[in-house]
Amino acid sequence: PYAKEPFVIEKYVTRIRFENDGTGERTLQVRVRAQSAAGVQELKSLVFGYNAKRETVSIAHVKVIQKGGAAKDEGADSAKDLESPLVKDAPAYTESREKQVTVDGLEEGSVIDYEVDTKINSAMIPNEFCYEHNFVDAAVVLDEQLEINVPAGREVTIRSAKTADSKHEADGRVV
């Protein structure tokens, strides 16, 4: 049903874990299929923004899986760490950085599978945490998940108009 889309996101999973001091980690796992030349063009460059003052970003892997199943590691270690374009027009954003990965070998029908790990080194407000997530609405997404993992006993407010949620507690954590 999505044959005319330039690409389809098959999986988009965000997992975030907070500690009581406001530090934590966030993992993004994505699997996206390029379905046309336009999709290949859009997916050639992956860009991940972050706040360099509070966060450290590492690209765990970027793989291109061809139609026939052959997989090629795109060398996540070759990611470029650049100043965000925001800084030019708004000096207040000097801490804004981007990790960029150029994806070679991508063609129609190929799948990109990648994981980005972000370590939250310090909280905006000591001993507090907050997170805002916008579900993808600019592309077709077959499976999108958000997992928030916090210490048990912390009061957490979640606001969402369009999701089904579940909650469980184990090992002193609430997910």
PDB file of C-alpha atoms in Angstrom:
ATOM      1  CA  PRO A   1       0.000   0.000   0.000  1.00  0.00           C
ATOM      2  CA  TYR A   2       3.008   2.362   0.328  1.00  0.00           C
ATOM      3  CA  ALA A   3       4.651   1.697  -3.043  1.00  0.00           C
ATOM      4  CA  LYS A   4       4.613   5.391  -3.996  1.00  0.00           C
ATOM      5  CA  GLU A   5       6.384   6.533  -0.835  1.00  0.00           C
ATOM      6  CA  PRO A   6      10.093   7.433  -1.279  1.00  0.00           C
ATOM      7  CA  PHE A   7      10.892   5.433   1.854  1.00  0.00           C
ATOM      8  CA  VAL A   8       9.071   3.555   4.593  1.00  0.00           C
ATOM      9  CA  ILE A   9      10.245   3.413   8.188  1.00  0.00           C
ATOM     10  CA  GLU A  10       9.775  -0.195   9.227  1.00  0.00           C
ATOM     11  CA  LYS A  11      10.927   0.261  12.820  1.00  0.00           C
ATOM     12  CA  TYR A  12      11.559   3.380  14.929  1.00  0.00           C
ATOM     13  CA  VAL A  13      12.287   2.638  18.576  1.00  0.00           C
ATOM     14  CA  THR A  14      13.356   5.218  21.156  1.00  0.00           C
ATOM     15  CA  ARG A  15      14.416   3.987  24.582  1.00  0.00           C
ATOM     16  CA  ILE A  16      15.282   6.482  27.286  1.00  0.00           C
ATOM     17  CA  ARG A  17      16.468   5.699  30.792  1.00  0.00           C
ATOM     18  CA  PHE A  18      16.731   8.340  33.496  1.00  0.00           C
ATOM     19  CA  GLU A  19      18.464   8.209  36.846  1.00  0.00           C
ATOM     20  CA  ASN A  20      17.359  10.207  39.903  1.00  0.00           C
ATOM     21  CA  ASP A  21      20.113  12.792  39.382  1.00  0.00           C
ATOM     22  CA  GLY A  22      18.785  13.618  35.895  1.00  0.00           C
ATOM     23  CA  THR A  23      21.488  11.790  33.951  1.00  0.00           C
ATOM     24  CA  GLY A  24      20.659   8.884  31.701  1.00  0.00           C
ATOM     25  CA  GLU A  25      20.876   7.418  28.243  1.00  0.00           C
ATOM     26  CA  ARG A  26      18.790   7.372  25.093  1.00  0.00           C
ATOM     27  CA  THR A  27      18.950   4.789  22.318  1.00  0.00           C
ATOM     28  CA  LEU A  28      17.405   5.198  18.883  1.00  0.00           C
ATOM     29  CA  GLN A  29      17.026   2.097  16.706  1.00  0.00           C
ATOM     30  CA  VAL A  30      15.757   2.605  13.168  1.00  0.00           C
ATOM     31  CA  ARG A  31      15.179   0.408  10.153  1.00  0.00           C
ATOM     32  CA  VAL A  32      14.068   2.198   6.968  1.00  0.00           C
ATOM     33  CA  ARG A  33      13.548   0.940   3.400  1.00  0.00           C
ATOM     34  CA  ALA A  34      14.423   3.174   0.431  1.00  0.00           C
ATOM     35  CA  GLN A  35      11.735   2.611  -2.186  1.00  0.00           C
ATOM     36  CA  SER A  36      12.729   5.060  -4.918  1.00  0.00           C
ATOM     37  CA  ALA A  37      15.577   7.239  -6.178  1.00  0.00           C
ATOM     38  CA  ALA A  38      14.058  10.121  -4.183  1.00  0.00           C
ATOM     39  CA  GLY A  39      14.139   7.959  -1.049  1.00  0.00           C
ATOM     40  CA  VAL A  40      17.777   7.038  -1.673  1.00  0.00           C
ATOM     41  CA  GLN A  41      18.608  10.730  -2.003  1.00  0.00           C
ATOM     42  CA  GLU A  42      16.807  11.633   1.243  1.00  0.00           C
ATOM     43  CA  LEU A  43      18.498   8.841   3.197  1.00  0.00           C
ATOM     44  CA  LYS A  44      22.065   9.427   1.946  1.00  0.00           C
ATOM     45  CA  SER A  45      22.894  11.630   4.906  1.00  0.00           C
ATOM     46  CA  LEU A  46      21.775  10.819   8.452  1.00  0.00           C
ATOM     47  CA  VAL A  47      21.906  13.738  10.883  1.00  0.00           C
ATOM     48  CA  PHE A  48      21.571  13.494  14.674  1.00  0.00           C
ATOM     49  CA  GLY A  49      21.407  16.696  16.707  1.00  0.00           C
ATOM     50  CA  TYR A  50      22.485  16.956  20.330  1.00  0.00           C
ATOM     51  CA  ASN A  51      23.507  19.372  23.085  1.00  0.00           C
ATOM     52  CA  ALA A  52      27.285  19.090  23.495  1.00  0.00           C
ATOM     53  CA  LYS A  53      27.219  20.641  26.952  1.00  0.00           C
ATOM     54  CA  ARG A  54      25.006  17.909  28.376  1.00  0.00           C
ATOM     55  CA  GLU A  55      25.177  14.969  25.981  1.00  0.00           C
ATOM     56  CA  THR A  56      27.596  12.613  24.252  1.00  0.00           C
ATOM     57  CA  VAL A  57      26.462  10.874  21.064  1.00  0.00           C
ATOM     58  CA  SER A  58      27.898   7.744  19.517  1.00  0.00           C
ATOM     59  CA  ILE A  59      26.771   5.914  16.407  1.00  0.00           C
ATOM     60  CA  ALA A  60      26.619   2.232  17.369  1.00  0.00           C
ATOM     61  CA  HIS A  61      26.130   1.007  13.805  1.00  0.00           C
ATOM     62  CA  VAL A  62      24.887   1.915  10.352  1.00  0.00           C
ATOM     63  CA  LYS A  63      24.234  -1.007   8.017  1.00  0.00           C
ATOM     64  CA  VAL A  64      22.915  -1.119   4.480  1.00  0.00           C
ATOM     65  CA  ILE A  65      21.100  -4.338   3.644  1.00  0.00           C
ATOM     66  CA  GLN A  66      20.676  -4.880  -0.091  1.00  0.00           C
ATOM     67  CA  LYS A  67      17.607  -6.502  -1.689  1.00  0.00           C
ATOM     68  CA  GLY A  68      19.413  -9.846  -1.891  1.00  0.00           C
ATOM     69  CA  GLY A  69      20.224  -9.773   1.827  1.00  0.00           C
ATOM     70  CA  ALA A  70      23.909  -8.814   1.632  1.00  0.00           C
ATOM     71  CA  ALA A  71      24.733  -6.411   4.450  1.00  0.00           C
ATOM     72  CA  LYS A  72      27.443  -3.778   4.490  1.00  0.00           C
ATOM     73  CA  ASP A  73      28.631  -1.873   7.555  1.00  0.00           C
ATOM     74  CA  GLU A  74      28.794   1.778   6.598  1.00  0.00           C
ATOM     75  CA  GLY A  75      31.477   2.625   9.137  1.00  0.00           C
ATOM     76  CA  ALA A  76      29.668   4.403  11.934  1.00  0.00           C
ATOM     77  CA  ASP A  77      33.110   5.445  13.185  1.00  0.00           C
ATOM     78  CA  SER A  78      33.373   7.772  10.175  1.00  0.00           C
ATOM     79  CA  ALA A  79      30.578   9.994  11.512  1.00  0.00           C
ATOM     80  CA  LYS A  80      31.391  13.691  11.390  1.00  0.00           C
ATOM     81  CA  ASP A  81      30.822  15.871  14.438  1.00  0.00           C
ATOM     82  CA  LEU A  82      29.804  19.335  13.253  1.00  0.00           C
ATOM     83  CA  GLU A  83      28.489  22.610  14.592  1.00  0.00           C
ATOM     84  CA  SER A  84      24.745  22.841  14.088  1.00  0.00           C
ATOM     85  CA  PRO A  85      23.565  25.262  11.387  1.00  0.00           C
ATOM     86  CA  LEU A  86      21.459  26.889  14.133  1.00  0.00           C
ATOM     87  CA  VAL A  87      24.606  28.434  15.618  1.00  0.00           C
ATOM     88  CA  LYS A  88      25.154  30.750  12.629  1.00  0.00           C
ATOM     89  CA  ASP A  89      21.827  32.532  13.101  1.00  0.00           C
ATOM     90  CA  ALA A  90      21.390  32.088  16.844  1.00  0.00           C
ATOM     91  CA  PRO A  91      24.600  32.255  18.905  1.00  0.00           C
ATOM     92  CA  ALA A  92      22.602  31.202  21.973  1.00  0.00           C
ATOM     93  CA  TYR A  93      22.707  27.678  20.521  1.00  0.00           C
ATOM     94  CA  THR A  94      26.501  27.323  20.633  1.00  0.00           C
ATOM     95  CA  GLU A  95      26.133  23.965  22.381  1.00  0.00           C
ATOM     96  CA  SER A  96      24.116  22.562  19.465  1.00  0.00           C
ATOM     97  CA  ARG A  97      26.083  19.963  17.520  1.00  0.00           C
ATOM     98  CA  GLU A  98      25.295  17.331  14.920  1.00  0.00           C
ATOM     99  CA  LYS A  99      26.656  13.903  14.146  1.00  0.00           C
ATOM    100  CA  GLN A 100      26.414  13.240  10.415  1.00  0.00           C
ATOM    101  CA  VAL A 101      26.840   9.907   8.659  1.00  0.00           C
ATOM    102  CA  THR A 102      27.026   9.609   4.881  1.00  0.00           C
ATOM    103  CA  VAL A 103      25.420   6.384   3.715  1.00  0.00           C
ATOM    104  CA  ASP A 104      27.097   4.918   0.632  1.00  0.00           C
ATOM    105  CA  GLY A 105      25.906   1.912  -1.345  1.00  0.00           C
ATOM    106  CA  LEU A 106      22.238   2.691  -0.855  1.00  0.00           C
ATOM    107  CA  GLU A 107      19.924   1.855  -3.744  1.00  0.00           C
ATOM    108  CA  GLU A 108      16.208   1.375  -4.342  1.00  0.00           C
ATOM    109  CA  GLY A 109      14.975  -1.532  -2.245  1.00  0.00           C
ATOM    110  CA  SER A 110      17.864  -1.300   0.230  1.00  0.00           C
ATOM    111  CA  VAL A 111      17.291  -1.094   3.963  1.00  0.00           C
ATOM    112  CA  ILE A 112      19.274   1.091   6.352  1.00  0.00           C
ATOM    113  CA  ASP A 113      19.513  -0.240   9.883  1.00  0.00           C
ATOM    114  CA  TYR A 114      21.117   2.072  12.441  1.00  0.00           C
ATOM    115  CA  GLU A 115      21.464   2.703  16.155  1.00  0.00           C
ATOM    116  CA  VAL A 116      22.409   5.933  17.872  1.00  0.00           C
ATOM    117  CA  ASP A 117      23.310   6.036  21.578  1.00  0.00           C
ATOM    118  CA  THR A 118      23.162   9.270  23.544  1.00  0.00           C
ATOM    119  CA  LYS A 119      24.556   9.572  27.050  1.00  0.00           C
ATOM    120  CA  ILE A 120      22.923  12.309  29.107  1.00  0.00           C
ATOM    121  CA  ASN A 121      25.855  13.508  31.215  1.00  0.00           C
ATOM    122  CA  SER A 122      24.091  16.240  33.175  1.00  0.00           C
ATOM    123  CA  ALA A 123      20.560  17.414  33.815  1.00  0.00           C
ATOM    124  CA  MET A 124      19.182  20.815  32.832  1.00  0.00           C
ATOM    125  CA  ILE A 125      17.900  21.043  36.395  1.00  0.00           C
ATOM    126  CA  PRO A 126      19.845  19.015  38.992  1.00  0.00           C
ATOM    127  CA  ASN A 127      17.993  15.905  40.183  1.00  0.00           C
ATOM    128  CA  GLU A 128      15.212  16.391  37.635  1.00  0.00           C
ATOM    129  CA  PHE A 129      14.568  14.971  34.201  1.00  0.00           C
ATOM    130  CA  CYS A 130      12.280  15.797  31.328  1.00  0.00           C
ATOM    131  CA  TYR A 131      11.864  14.545  27.812  1.00  0.00           C
ATOM    132  CA  GLU A 132       9.772  15.588  24.847  1.00  0.00           C
ATOM    133  CA  HIS A 133       9.094  13.171  22.029  1.00  0.00           C
ATOM    134  CA  ASN A 134       7.347  13.849  18.757  1.00  0.00           C
ATOM    135  CA  PHE A 135       6.136  10.749  16.994  1.00  0.00           C
ATOM    136  CA  VAL A 136       7.076  10.673  13.319  1.00  0.00           C
ATOM    137  CA  ASP A 137       4.279  12.094  11.197  1.00  0.00           C
ATOM    138  CA  ALA A 138       6.197  13.241   8.093  1.00  0.00           C
ATOM    139  CA  ALA A 139       6.712   9.697   6.791  1.00  0.00           C
ATOM    140  CA  VAL A 140       5.065   6.292   6.808  1.00  0.00           C
ATOM    141  CA  VAL A 141       6.052   4.422   9.978  1.00  0.00           C
ATOM    142  CA  LEU A 142       4.974   0.816  10.377  1.00  0.00           C
ATOM    143  CA  ASP A 143       6.137   0.387  13.987  1.00  0.00           C
ATOM    144  CA  GLU A 144       7.097   3.228  16.325  1.00  0.00           C
ATOM    145  CA  GLN A 145       7.773   2.674  20.001  1.00  0.00           C
ATOM    146  CA  LEU A 146       8.792   4.917  22.877  1.00  0.00           C
ATOM    147  CA  GLU A 147      10.071   3.367  26.100  1.00  0.00           C
ATOM    148  CA  ILE A 148      10.695   5.551  29.150  1.00  0.00           C
ATOM    149  CA  ASN A 149      12.529   3.886  32.032  1.00  0.00           C
ATOM    150  CA  VAL A 150      12.666   5.738  35.373  1.00  0.00           C
ATOM    151  CA  PRO A 151      13.485   4.915  39.010  1.00  0.00           C
ATOM    152  CA  ALA A 152      10.502   3.563  40.936  1.00  0.00           C
ATOM    153  CA  GLY A 153       9.015   6.086  43.318  1.00  0.00           C
ATOM    154  CA  ARG A 154       9.503   9.083  41.022  1.00  0.00           C
ATOM    155  CA  GLU A 155       6.380  10.946  40.024  1.00  0.00           C
ATOM    156  CA  VAL A 156       6.212  11.106  36.235  1.00  0.00           C
ATOM    157  CA  THR A 157       3.713  12.939  34.058  1.00  0.00           C
ATOM    158  CA  ILE A 158       3.161  11.683  30.532  1.00  0.00           C
ATOM    159  CA  ARG A 159       0.977  13.583  28.106  1.00  0.00           C
ATOM    160  CA  SER A 160      -0.002  12.099  24.789  1.00  0.00           C
ATOM    161  CA  ALA A 161      -3.083  12.340  22.655  1.00  0.00           C
ATOM    162  CA  LYS A 162      -2.539   9.446  20.297  1.00  0.00           C
ATOM    163  CA  THR A 163      -0.770   6.512  21.866  1.00  0.00           C
ATOM    164  CA  ALA A 164      -1.587   3.346  23.691  1.00  0.00           C
ATOM    165  CA  ASP A 165       0.595   2.786  26.688  1.00  0.00           C
ATOM    166  CA  SER A 166       1.515   0.123  29.170  1.00  0.00           C
ATOM    167  CA  LYS A 167       3.424   0.215  32.421  1.00  0.00           C
ATOM    168  CA  HIS A 168       5.340  -2.335  34.423  1.00  0.00           C
ATOM    169  CA  GLU A 169       7.685  -2.268  37.400  1.00  0.00           C
ATOM    170  CA  ALA A 170      10.706  -4.468  37.988  1.00  0.00           C
ATOM    171  CA  ASP A 171      14.039  -4.236  39.797  1.00  0.00           C
ATOM    172  CA  GLY A 172      13.321  -0.803  41.276  1.00  0.00           C
ATOM    173  CA  ARG A 173      12.447   0.704  37.866  1.00  0.00           C
ATOM    174  CA  VAL A 174       9.215   1.686  36.166  1.00  0.00           C
ATOM    175  CA  VAL A 175       8.980   1.263  32.383  1.00  0.00           C
TER     176      VAL A 175
END
